[in-house]
Protein backbone atom coordinates (compact mmCIF):
# COMPACT_ATOMS: atom_id res chain seq x y z
CA UNK A 1 0.00 0.00 0.00
CA UNK A 2 1.35 3.42 -0.96
CA UNK A 3 1.63 6.19 1.61
CA UNK A 4 -1.21 8.65 1.94
CA UNK A 5 -1.99 11.28 -0.66
CA UNK A 6 -4.21 14.32 -0.57
CA UNK A 7 -7.62 14.42 -2.16
CA UNK A 8 -7.47 16.99 -4.96
CA UNK A 9 -10.06 18.94 -6.93
CA UNK A 10 -10.14 19.69 -10.65
CA UNK A 11 -13.06 21.46 -12.32
CA UNK A 12 -15.11 21.07 -9.13
CA UNK A 13 -14.60 17.29 -9.22
CA UNK A 14 -12.88 15.43 -6.40
CA UNK A 15 -10.02 13.09 -7.24
CA UNK A 16 -9.70 10.42 -4.59
CA UNK A 17 -6.42 8.52 -4.40
CA UNK A 18 -6.43 4.89 -3.18
CA UNK A 19 -4.89 5.98 0.13
CA UNK A 20 -6.40 9.39 0.88
CA UNK A 21 -5.25 11.36 3.91
CA UNK A 22 -8.35 12.15 5.93
CA UNK A 23 -8.23 14.54 8.88
CA UNK A 24 -10.37 13.81 11.92
CA UNK A 25 -11.33 15.69 15.08
CA UNK A 26 -11.89 13.31 17.97
CA UNK A 27 -14.25 15.71 19.75
CA UNK A 28 -15.08 16.57 23.37
CA UNK A 29 -16.96 14.52 25.97
CA UNK A 30 -17.86 11.15 24.46
CA UNK A 31 -15.87 12.00 21.33
CA UNK A 32 -12.86 9.88 22.31
CA UNK A 33 -15.11 6.87 23.13
CA UNK A 34 -17.03 6.90 19.86
CA UNK A 35 -13.97 7.62 17.72
CA UNK A 36 -12.09 4.68 19.28
CA UNK A 37 -15.04 2.42 18.40
CA UNK A 38 -15.73 3.83 14.93
CA UNK A 39 -12.24 4.15 13.45
CA UNK A 40 -11.58 0.36 13.37
CA UNK A 41 -15.01 -0.01 11.73
CA UNK A 42 -14.04 2.45 8.98
CA UNK A 43 -10.70 0.71 8.40
CA UNK A 44 -12.26 -2.75 8.37
CA UNK A 45 -14.99 -1.60 5.98
CA UNK A 46 -12.45 -0.27 3.49
CA UNK A 47 -10.34 -3.43 3.82
CA UNK A 48 -13.38 -5.68 3.36
CA UNK A 49 -14.80 -3.69 0.45
CA UNK A 50 -11.55 -3.26 -1.50
CA UNK A 51 -9.50 -6.26 -0.42
CA UNK A 52 -6.50 -4.22 0.64
CA UNK A 53 -6.26 -2.08 -2.53
CA UNK A 54 -7.54 0.99 -0.68
CA UNK A 55 -6.98 2.37 2.81
CA UNK A 56 -7.37 5.58 4.78
CA UNK A 57 -4.42 7.43 6.24
CA UNK A 58 -5.98 9.20 9.22
CA UNK A 59 -4.45 12.41 10.51
CA UNK A 60 -5.67 13.96 13.73
CA UNK A 61 -6.44 17.67 13.87
CA UNK A 62 -7.21 19.37 17.15
CA UNK A 63 -10.28 21.28 18.26
CA UNK A 64 -12.10 21.81 21.54
CA UNK A 65 -10.72 20.83 24.94
CA UNK A 66 -7.87 18.72 23.56
CA UNK A 67 -6.73 21.63 21.38
CA UNK A 68 -6.98 24.04 24.30
CA UNK A 69 -4.80 21.75 26.46
CA UNK A 70 -2.16 21.20 23.80
CA UNK A 71 -2.03 24.53 21.96
CA UNK A 72 -3.82 27.06 24.18
CA UNK A 73 -6.45 27.61 21.48
CA UNK A 74 -9.86 25.99 21.07
CA UNK A 75 -9.80 26.09 17.28
CA UNK A 76 -6.24 26.45 15.98
CA UNK A 77 -5.86 27.99 12.53
CA UNK A 78 -3.86 24.88 11.51
CA UNK A 79 -6.98 22.75 12.07
CA UNK A 80 -9.07 24.95 9.79
CA UNK A 81 -6.35 25.00 7.12
CA UNK A 82 -5.77 21.24 7.23
CA UNK A 83 -9.48 20.54 6.87
CA UNK A 84 -9.72 23.06 4.02
CA UNK A 85 -6.73 21.59 2.18
CA UNK A 86 -7.82 17.97 2.52
CA UNK A 87 -11.43 18.58 1.42
CA UNK A 88 -12.95 15.59 3.25
CA UNK A 89 -12.89 15.03 7.00
CA UNK A 90 -14.85 13.71 9.94
CA UNK A 91 -15.41 15.05 13.43
CA UNK A 92 -16.86 14.12 16.79
CA UNK A 93 -18.99 16.53 18.84
CA UNK A 94 -17.60 19.73 20.37
CA UNK A 95 -18.97 21.27 23.56
CA UNK A 96 -20.44 24.79 23.55
CA UNK A 97 -21.10 26.55 26.88
CA UNK A 98 -24.58 28.04 27.38
CA UNK A 99 -25.18 31.73 28.05
CA UNK A 100 -21.55 32.81 28.28
CA UNK A 101 -18.06 31.76 27.20
CA UNK A 102 -16.86 31.00 23.70
CA UNK A 103 -19.09 30.71 20.64
CA UNK A 104 -19.80 27.33 19.07
CA UNK A 105 -16.73 25.75 17.48
CA UNK A 106 -19.05 23.63 15.34
CA UNK A 107 -20.68 26.73 13.90
CA UNK A 108 -17.27 28.41 13.49
CA UNK A 109 -15.95 25.43 11.50
CA UNK A 110 -19.00 25.37 9.25
CA UNK A 111 -18.71 29.11 8.63
CA UNK A 112 -14.93 29.24 8.14
CA UNK A 113 -14.98 26.32 5.70
CA UNK A 114 -18.21 27.57 4.08
CA UNK A 115 -19.87 24.18 4.59
CA UNK A 116 -23.26 25.61 3.81
CA UNK A 117 -25.45 22.52 3.78
CA UNK A 118 -25.87 20.36 6.86
CA UNK A 119 -27.38 17.12 5.60
CA UNK A 120 -28.93 14.59 7.95
CA UNK A 121 -30.49 11.45 6.48
CA UNK A 122 -32.89 9.85 8.94
CA UNK A 123 -33.66 6.24 8.07
CA UNK A 124 -34.75 3.27 10.11
CA UNK A 125 -32.56 0.21 10.63
CA UNK A 126 -34.56 -2.92 11.27
CA UNK A 127 -34.41 -4.07 14.89
CA UNK A 128 -33.75 -0.67 16.49
CA UNK A 129 -36.19 0.07 19.34
CA UNK A 130 -38.31 3.10 18.45
CA UNK A 131 -41.24 4.88 20.13
CA UNK A 132 -43.13 4.82 16.81
CA UNK A 133 -45.56 2.13 15.61
CA UNK A 134 -44.16 2.26 12.10
CA UNK A 135 -40.63 3.62 12.41
CA UNK A 136 -39.75 2.28 8.94
CA UNK A 137 -41.90 5.08 7.49
CA UNK A 138 -39.28 7.59 8.56
CA UNK A 139 -36.98 8.08 5.60
CA UNK A 140 -36.28 11.80 5.36
CA UNK A 141 -33.21 13.86 4.64
CA UNK A 142 -32.98 17.28 6.27
CA UNK A 143 -31.01 20.03 4.50
CA UNK A 144 -30.20 22.69 7.07
CA UNK A 145 -28.70 26.01 6.00
CA UNK A 146 -25.46 26.14 7.92
CA UNK A 147 -23.96 29.63 7.71
CA UNK A 148 -26.58 32.22 8.62
CA UNK A 149 -29.87 32.74 10.53
CA UNK A 150 -29.60 33.38 14.30
CA UNK A 151 -26.48 31.18 14.22
CA UNK A 152 -24.55 34.00 12.50
CA UNK A 153 -23.48 35.05 16.01
CA UNK A 154 -24.57 38.68 15.64
CA UNK A 155 -25.87 39.48 19.12
CA UNK A 156 -25.40 41.94 21.96
CA UNK A 157 -25.46 41.13 25.66
CA UNK A 158 -27.94 42.95 27.90
CA UNK A 159 -26.45 46.08 29.46
CA UNK A 160 -23.86 46.68 26.75
CA UNK A 161 -23.60 49.83 24.68
CA UNK A 162 -24.20 47.77 21.57
CA UNK A 163 -27.52 46.45 22.85
CA UNK A 164 -28.66 49.97 23.74
CA UNK A 165 -27.58 51.33 20.35
CA UNK A 166 -29.55 48.65 18.55
CA UNK A 167 -32.56 49.35 20.82
CA UNK A 168 -32.34 53.04 20.02
CA UNK A 169 -32.09 52.30 16.30
CA UNK A 170 -35.10 50.00 16.39
CA UNK A 171 -37.21 52.35 18.51
CA UNK A 172 -36.29 55.77 17.20
CA UNK A 173 -35.33 55.20 13.60
CA UNK A 174 -37.65 52.35 12.76
CA UNK A 175 -40.57 53.47 14.90
CA UNK A 176 -41.01 50.23 16.89
CA UNK A 177 -41.26 52.22 20.12
CA UNK A 178 -43.49 49.84 22.11
CA UNK A 179 -41.91 46.61 20.92
CA UNK A 180 -39.06 46.11 23.39
CA UNK A 181 -39.83 46.14 27.13
CA UNK A 182 -37.92 48.66 29.25
CA UNK A 183 -34.93 47.38 31.21
CA UNK A 184 -32.04 45.13 30.25
CA UNK A 185 -32.39 43.51 26.82
CA UNK A 186 -30.27 41.05 24.87
CA UNK A 187 -30.58 41.50 21.11
CA UNK A 188 -29.69 39.20 18.23
CA UNK A 189 -29.91 39.57 14.45
CA UNK A 190 -31.25 36.95 12.07
CA UNK A 191 -29.80 37.32 8.56
CA UNK A 192 -31.31 35.15 5.83
CA UNK A 193 -29.95 35.95 2.39
CA UNK A 194 -31.13 35.12 -1.10
CA UNK A 195 -27.67 33.71 -1.84
CA UNK A 196 -27.60 31.47 1.26
CA UNK A 197 -31.15 30.26 0.74
CA UNK A 198 -30.85 29.51 -2.96
CA UNK A 199 -27.64 27.51 -2.77
CA UNK A 200 -29.11 25.39 0.05
CA UNK A 201 -32.42 24.78 -1.73
CA UNK A 202 -30.55 23.86 -4.94
CA UNK A 203 -28.66 21.19 -3.00
CA UNK A 204 -31.91 19.78 -1.64
CA UNK A 205 -33.61 19.70 -5.06
CA UNK A 206 -30.54 18.19 -6.74
CA UNK A 207 -30.48 15.50 -4.06
CA UNK A 208 -34.13 14.65 -4.69
CA UNK A 209 -33.54 14.52 -8.46
CA UNK A 210 -30.60 12.16 -7.95
CA UNK A 211 -32.46 9.77 -5.64
CA UNK A 212 -35.38 7.80 -7.09
CA UNK A 213 -37.01 7.31 -3.68
CA UNK A 214 -37.15 11.06 -2.98
CA UNK A 215 -39.90 13.00 -4.77
CA UNK A 216 -40.99 15.78 -2.39
CA UNK A 217 -38.84 18.70 -1.26
CA UNK A 218 -40.49 20.64 1.57
CA UNK A 219 -39.40 24.17 2.51
CA UNK A 220 -39.85 24.41 6.28
CA UNK A 221 -40.17 27.96 7.60
CA UNK A 222 -41.88 30.24 10.09
CA UNK A 223 -42.70 32.82 7.42
CA UNK A 224 -46.10 33.69 8.87
CA UNK A 225 -44.32 35.39 11.80
CA UNK A 226 -40.84 36.21 10.48
CA UNK A 227 -42.00 37.45 7.11
CA UNK A 228 -38.82 39.03 5.80
CA UNK A 229 -36.46 36.26 6.89
CA UNK A 230 -38.21 32.88 7.01
CA UNK A 231 -40.91 34.12 4.62
CA UNK A 232 -38.18 35.21 2.23
CA UNK A 233 -36.56 31.77 2.60
CA UNK A 234 -39.78 30.22 1.34
CA UNK A 235 -40.13 32.70 -1.55
CA UNK A 236 -36.53 32.36 -2.70
CA UNK A 237 -36.82 28.59 -2.39
CA UNK A 238 -39.80 28.58 -4.74
CA UNK A 239 -37.93 30.92 -7.10
CA UNK A 240 -35.15 28.36 -7.45
CA UNK A 241 -37.69 25.62 -8.09
CA UNK A 242 -39.59 27.61 -10.73
CA UNK A 243 -36.72 29.34 -12.51
CA UNK A 244 -33.88 26.84 -12.61
CA UNK A 245 -35.25 23.38 -13.26
CA UNK A 246 -37.84 23.54 -16.07
CA UNK A 247 -40.19 20.54 -16.14
CA UNK A 248 -38.04 18.54 -13.75
CA UNK A 249 -39.52 20.38 -10.77
CA UNK A 250 -43.13 21.41 -10.13
CA UNK A 251 -44.71 23.13 -7.15
CA UNK A 252 -47.51 21.78 -4.97
CA UNK A 253 -49.89 24.39 -6.45
CA UNK A 254 -49.29 23.08 -9.96
CA UNK A 255 -49.63 19.54 -8.69
CA UNK A 256 -53.19 20.21 -7.49
CA UNK A 257 -54.26 22.74 -10.13
CA UNK A 258 -53.09 20.74 -13.13
CA UNK A 259 -52.71 17.13 -11.99
CA UNK A 260 -55.29 16.63 -9.25
CA UNK A 261 -52.56 15.76 -6.75
CA UNK A 262 -50.99 13.02 -8.87
CA UNK A 263 -47.24 13.74 -9.15
CA UNK A 264 -45.47 12.91 -12.44
CA UNK A 265 -43.13 9.96 -11.85
CA UNK A 266 -40.01 11.72 -13.06
CA UNK A 267 -40.50 15.15 -11.45
CA UNK A 268 -39.70 16.54 -8.03
CA UNK A 269 -42.51 18.38 -6.23
CA UNK A 270 -41.62 21.40 -4.07
CA UNK A 271 -44.04 22.37 -1.31
CA UNK A 272 -43.74 24.29 1.96
CA UNK A 273 -44.90 23.87 5.55
CA UNK A 274 -44.82 26.11 8.61
CA UNK A 275 -42.24 24.81 11.07
CA UNK A 276 -44.53 24.12 14.06
CA UNK A 277 -46.92 22.17 11.86
CA UNK A 278 -43.97 20.30 10.37
CA UNK A 279 -42.89 19.12 13.82
CA UNK A 280 -46.18 17.26 14.09
CA UNK A 281 -46.35 16.24 10.43
CA UNK A 282 -43.10 14.29 10.72
CA UNK A 283 -44.89 12.15 13.28
CA UNK A 284 -48.43 12.04 11.92
CA UNK A 285 -47.75 11.91 8.16
CA UNK A 286 -44.26 10.49 8.23
CA UNK A 287 -44.43 8.72 4.86
CA UNK A 288 -45.48 11.86 2.97
CA UNK A 289 -42.17 13.70 3.28
CA UNK A 290 -38.81 13.00 1.69
CA UNK A 291 -36.42 15.95 1.71
CA UNK A 292 -36.77 18.94 4.05
CA UNK A 293 -34.93 22.21 3.31
CA UNK A 294 -34.83 24.88 5.99
CA UNK A 295 -33.02 27.69 7.75
CA UNK A 296 -30.44 26.87 10.39
CA UNK A 297 -32.47 26.84 13.63
CA UNK A 298 -35.44 24.93 12.20
CA UNK A 299 -32.99 22.36 10.89
CA UNK A 300 -31.39 21.95 14.28
CA UNK A 301 -34.73 21.24 15.98
CA UNK A 302 -36.26 19.15 13.24
CA UNK A 303 -33.34 16.80 12.68
CA UNK A 304 -33.30 15.82 16.37
CA UNK A 305 -37.09 15.28 16.27
CA UNK A 306 -36.71 13.03 13.21
CA UNK A 307 -33.81 11.22 14.88
CA UNK A 308 -35.97 10.38 17.90
CA UNK A 309 -38.28 8.37 15.64
CA UNK A 310 -35.58 6.02 14.41
CA UNK A 311 -34.07 5.28 17.82
CA UNK A 312 -32.59 8.54 19.07
CA UNK A 313 -29.42 10.54 18.79
CA UNK A 314 -27.22 7.49 19.23
CA UNK A 315 -28.01 6.51 15.64
CA UNK A 316 -28.60 9.84 13.86
CA UNK A 317 -25.87 10.68 11.33
CA UNK A 318 -24.99 13.89 9.50
CA UNK A 319 -22.46 15.69 7.34
CA UNK A 320 -21.70 19.27 6.34
CA UNK A 321 -21.13 19.97 2.66
CA UNK A 322 -19.64 22.90 0.77
CA UNK A 323 -18.35 23.17 -2.77
CA UNK A 324 -16.09 20.11 -3.15
CA UNK A 325 -15.85 19.76 0.62
CA UNK A 326 -17.37 17.50 3.27
CA UNK A 327 -17.06 17.30 7.04
CA UNK A 328 -19.06 14.41 8.45
CA UNK A 329 -20.33 14.58 12.06
CA UNK A 330 -23.04 12.89 14.10
CA UNK A 331 -26.16 14.88 15.03
CA UNK A 332 -25.57 14.43 18.75
CA UNK A 333 -23.44 16.55 21.06
CA UNK A 334 -20.65 15.71 23.50
CA UNK A 335 -23.00 14.11 26.13
CA UNK A 336 -20.44 15.00 28.79
CA UNK A 337 -22.06 13.02 31.59
CA UNK A 338 -21.09 9.81 29.74
CA UNK A 339 -17.57 10.93 28.76
CA UNK A 340 -14.86 8.30 29.23
CA UNK A 341 -17.32 5.59 30.30
CA UNK A 342 -17.07 3.59 27.06
CA UNK A 343 -20.85 3.54 27.17
CA UNK A 344 -22.60 5.55 24.46
CA UNK A 345 -23.70 4.38 21.05
CA UNK A 346 -21.08 4.96 18.34
CA UNK A 347 -23.57 4.20 15.53
CA UNK A 348 -24.21 7.87 14.72
CA UNK A 349 -20.52 8.44 14.03
CA UNK A 350 -20.25 5.17 12.07
CA UNK A 351 -23.23 6.15 9.91
CA UNK A 352 -21.77 9.66 9.46
CA UNK A 353 -18.71 7.86 8.09
CA UNK A 354 -21.01 6.24 5.52
CA UNK A 355 -21.93 9.73 4.27
CA UNK A 356 -18.26 10.59 3.98
CA UNK A 357 -17.50 7.41 2.04
CA UNK A 358 -20.44 8.00 -0.29
CA UNK A 359 -19.20 11.52 -0.96
CA UNK A 360 -15.86 9.98 -1.93
CA UNK A 361 -17.62 7.51 -4.21
CA UNK A 362 -16.62 4.61 -1.91
CA UNK A 363 -20.16 3.24 -1.80
CA UNK A 364 -19.04 -0.34 -1.23
CA UNK A 365 -17.34 0.62 2.06
CA UNK A 366 -20.49 2.49 3.06
CA UNK A 367 -22.62 -0.60 2.41
CA UNK A 368 -20.29 -2.83 4.43
CA UNK A 369 -20.65 -0.50 7.44
CA UNK A 370 -24.43 -0.66 7.21
CA UNK A 371 -24.41 -4.45 6.89
CA UNK A 372 -22.15 -4.94 9.94
CA UNK A 373 -24.09 -2.45 12.02
CA UNK A 374 -27.55 -3.74 11.09
CA UNK A 375 -26.53 -7.35 11.72
CA UNK A 376 -25.18 -6.46 15.19
CA UNK A 377 -28.41 -4.67 16.11
CA UNK A 378 -30.49 -7.56 14.81
CA UNK A 379 -28.45 -9.89 17.05
CA UNK A 380 -29.69 -7.62 19.87
CA UNK A 381 -26.10 -6.80 20.89
CA UNK A 382 -26.48 -3.11 21.61
CA UNK A 383 -25.37 -0.15 23.76
CA UNK A 384 -27.32 1.17 26.77
CA UNK A 385 -29.65 3.45 24.79
CA UNK A 386 -31.13 0.56 22.81
CA UNK A 387 -30.75 -2.09 25.52
CA UNK A 388 -33.11 -0.25 27.90
CA UNK A 389 -35.91 -0.47 25.30
CA UNK A 390 -35.18 -3.86 23.76
CA UNK A 391 -36.35 -7.04 25.42
CA UNK A 392 -33.75 -9.81 25.59
CA UNK A 393 -30.91 -7.56 24.48
CA UNK A 394 -27.26 -8.02 25.43
CA UNK A 395 -25.71 -4.81 26.78
CA UNK A 396 -22.42 -3.91 25.08
CA UNK A 397 -19.91 -1.20 25.84
CA UNK A 398 -19.23 1.32 23.10
CA UNK A 399 -15.96 -0.41 22.14
CA UNK A 400 -17.55 -3.90 22.25
CA UNK A 401 -20.26 -2.71 19.88
CA UNK A 402 -17.55 -1.49 17.48
CA UNK A 403 -15.83 -4.90 17.63
CA UNK A 404 -19.13 -6.67 16.98
CA UNK A 405 -19.77 -4.51 13.92
CA UNK A 406 -16.34 -5.43 12.52
CA UNK A 407 -16.97 -9.14 13.20
CA UNK A 408 -20.29 -8.90 11.39
CA UNK A 409 -18.85 -7.36 8.22
CA UNK A 410 -18.64 -9.34 5.02
P1 LIG B 1 -26.16 15.67 23.53
O1 LIG B 1 -24.72 15.71 23.84
O2 LIG B 1 -26.52 15.32 22.13
O3 LIG B 1 -26.84 14.62 24.52
C1 LIG B 1 -28.21 14.63 24.82
C2 LIG B 1 -28.71 13.25 25.13
O4 LIG B 1 -28.83 12.50 23.90
C3 LIG B 1 -27.79 12.38 25.99
O5 LIG B 1 -27.94 12.67 27.35
C4 LIG B 1 -28.28 11.00 25.62
O6 LIG B 1 -29.59 10.78 26.15
C5 LIG B 1 -28.48 11.15 24.13
N1 LIG B 1 -27.25 10.86 23.36
C6 LIG B 1 -26.41 11.74 22.78
N2 LIG B 1 -25.42 11.09 22.16
C7 LIG B 1 -25.64 9.78 22.34
C8 LIG B 1 -24.97 8.60 21.91
N3 LIG B 1 -23.86 8.62 21.15
N4 LIG B 1 -25.47 7.39 22.30
C9 LIG B 1 -26.59 7.34 23.03
N5 LIG B 1 -27.28 8.41 23.45
C10 LIG B 1 -26.81 9.63 23.09
O7 LIG B 1 -26.87 17.06 23.84
P2 LIG B 1 -26.61 18.13 25.01
O8 LIG B 1 -26.41 17.40 26.29
O9 LIG B 1 -27.70 19.07 24.87
O10 LIG B 1 -25.27 18.86 24.57
C11 LIG B 1 -23.99 18.58 25.16
C12 LIG B 1 -22.96 19.50 24.49
O11 LIG B 1 -22.81 19.13 23.10
C13 LIG B 1 -23.36 20.98 24.51
O12 LIG B 1 -22.19 21.72 24.81
C14 LIG B 1 -23.81 21.26 23.09
O13 LIG B 1 -23.59 22.58 22.69
C15 LIG B 1 -22.91 20.32 22.29
N6 LIG B 1 -23.45 19.91 20.97
C16 LIG B 1 -22.52 19.76 19.99
C17 LIG B 1 -22.94 19.31 18.75
C18 LIG B 1 -21.90 19.12 17.68
O14 LIG B 1 -20.74 18.97 17.99
N7 LIG B 1 -22.28 19.13 16.41
C19 LIG B 1 -24.30 19.01 18.51
C20 LIG B 1 -25.21 19.16 19.56
C21 LIG B 1 -24.77 19.61 20.82
P3 LIG B 1 -29.91 9.90 27.47
O15 LIG B 1 -29.05 10.43 28.57
O16 LIG B 1 -31.36 10.16 27.67
O17 LIG B 1 -29.63 8.49 27.14
Coordinates of N, CA and C and ligand atoms in Angstrom, one line a residue, residues 30 34 91-98 104 106 110 118 120 144 300 304 312-315 329-338 343-349 383-386 388, ligand 1:
X30 N -17.9 12.5 24.9 CA -17.9 11.1 24.5 C -17.1 11.0 23.1
X34 N -16.4 7.3 21.1 CA -17.0 6.9 19.9 C -16.0 6.8 18.7
X91 N -15.6 14.5 12.1 CA -15.4 15.0 13.4 C -16.4 14.5 14.4
X92 N -16.0 14.4 15.7 CA -16.9 14.1 16.8 C -17.5 15.4 17.3
X93 N -18.3 15.3 18.3 CA -19.0 16.5 18.8 C -18.1 17.5 19.6
X94 N -18.4 18.7 19.6 CA -17.6 19.7 20.4 C -18.5 20.5 21.3
X95 N -18.1 20.6 22.5 CA -19.0 21.3 23.6 C -19.1 22.8 23.3
X96 N -20.3 23.3 23.6 CA -20.4 24.8 23.5 C -21.1 25.2 24.9
X97 N -20.5 26.1 25.6 CA -21.1 26.6 26.9 C -22.4 27.4 26.6
X98 N -23.3 27.3 27.5 CA -24.6 28.0 27.4 C -24.5 29.4 28.1
X104 N -19.9 28.7 19.5 CA -19.8 27.3 19.1 C -18.7 27.1 18.1
X106 N -18.4 24.3 16.5 CA -19.0 23.6 15.3 C -19.5 24.6 14.3
X110 N -18.1 25.4 10.4 CA -19.0 25.4 9.3 C -18.9 26.7 8.5
X118 N -26.0 21.4 5.9 CA -25.9 20.4 6.9 C -26.9 19.3 6.5
X120 N -28.7 15.6 6.9 CA -28.9 14.6 7.9 C -30.0 13.6 7.5
X144 N -30.2 21.5 6.2 CA -30.2 22.7 7.1 C -29.2 23.7 6.6
X300 N -31.9 22.5 13.0 CA -31.4 21.9 14.3 C -32.5 21.2 15.1
X304 N -33.3 16.6 15.1 CA -33.3 15.8 16.4 C -34.7 15.1 16.5
X312 N -33.2 7.5 18.2 CA -32.6 8.5 19.1 C -31.3 9.0 18.5
X313 N -30.6 9.9 19.3 CA -29.4 10.5 18.8 C -28.2 9.6 18.6
X314 N -28.3 8.5 19.3 CA -27.2 7.5 19.2 C -27.1 6.9 17.8
X315 N -28.1 7.1 17.0 CA -28.0 6.5 15.6 C -28.3 7.5 14.5
X329 N -20.2 14.5 10.6 CA -20.3 14.6 12.1 C -21.7 14.1 12.5
X330 N -21.7 13.4 13.6 CA -23.0 12.9 14.1 C -23.9 14.1 14.5
X331 N -25.2 13.8 14.6 CA -26.2 14.9 15.0 C -26.0 15.2 16.5
X332 N -25.6 14.2 17.3 CA -25.6 14.4 18.8 C -24.4 15.3 19.2
X333 N -24.5 15.7 20.5 CA -23.4 16.5 21.1 C -22.5 15.7 21.9
X334 N -21.8 16.4 22.8 CA -20.6 15.7 23.5 C -21.1 14.9 24.7
X335 N -22.4 14.9 25.0 CA -23.0 14.1 26.1 C -22.0 13.9 27.3
X336 N -21.6 15.0 27.9 CA -20.4 15.0 28.8 C -20.6 14.1 30.0
X337 N -21.9 13.9 30.4 CA -22.1 13.0 31.6 C -21.6 11.6 31.3
X338 N -21.5 11.2 30.1 CA -21.1 9.8 29.7 C -19.6 9.7 29.3
X343 N -19.5 4.0 27.0 CA -20.8 3.5 27.2 C -21.8 3.9 26.0
X344 N -21.6 5.1 25.4 CA -22.6 5.5 24.5 C -22.5 4.8 23.1
X345 N -23.5 5.1 22.3 CA -23.7 4.4 21.1 C -22.8 5.1 20.0
X346 N -21.9 4.3 19.4 CA -21.1 5.0 18.3 C -21.7 4.9 16.9
X347 N -22.9 4.4 16.9 CA -23.6 4.2 15.5 C -23.7 5.5 14.7
X348 N -24.0 6.6 15.4 CA -24.2 7.9 14.7 C -22.9 8.3 14.0
X349 N -21.8 8.1 14.7 CA -20.5 8.4 14.0 C -20.2 7.5 12.9
X383 N -25.8 -1.0 22.7 CA -25.4 -0.2 23.8 C -26.6 0.2 24.6
X384 N -26.3 0.9 25.7 CA -27.3 1.2 26.8 C -28.6 1.8 26.2
X385 N -28.5 2.7 25.3 CA -29.6 3.5 24.8 C -30.7 2.5 24.1
X386 N -30.2 1.5 23.4 CA -31.1 0.6 22.8 C -31.5 -0.6 23.8
X388 N -32.1 -0.6 26.9 CA -33.1 -0.2 27.9 C -34.5 -0.4 27.3
Ligands
LIG1 P1 -26.2 15.7 23.5 O1 -24.7 15.7 23.8 O2 -26.5 15.3 22.1 O3 -26.8 14.6 24.5 C1 -28.2 14.6 24.8 C2 -28.7 13.2 25.1 O4 -28.8 12.5 23.9 C3 -27.8 12.4 26.0 O5 -27.9 12.7 27.4 C4 -28.3 11.0 25.6 O6 -29.6 10.8 26.2 C5 -28.5 11.1 24.1 N1 -27.2 10.9 23.4 C6 -26.4 11.7 22.8 N2 -25.4 11.1 22.2 C7 -25.6 9.8 22.3 C8 -25.0 8.6 21.9 N3 -23.9 8.6 21.2 N4 -25.5 7.4 22.3 C9 -26.6 7.3 23.0 N5 -27.3 8.4 23.5 C10 -26.8 9.6 23.1 O7 -26.9 17.1 23.8 P2 -26.6 18.1 25.0 O8 -26.4 17.4 26.3 O9 -27.7 19.1 24.9 O10 -25.3 18.9 24.6 C11 -24.0 18.6 25.2 C12 -23.0 19.5 24.5 O11 -22.8 19.1 23.1 C13 -23.4 21.0 24.5 O12 -22.2 21.7 24.8 C14 -23.8 21.3 23.1 O13 -23.6 22.6 22.7 C15 -22.9 20.3 22.3 N6 -23.4 19.9 21.0 C16 -22.5 19.8 20.0 C17 -22.9 19.3 18.7 C18 -21.9 19.1 17.7 O14 -20.7 19.0 18.0 N7 -22.3 19.1 16.4 C19 -24.3 19.0 18.5 C20 -25.2 19.2 19.6 C21 -24.8 19.6 20.8 P3 -29.9 9.9 27.5 O15 -29.1 10.4 28.6 O16 -31.4 10.2 27.7 O17 -29.6 8.5 27.1

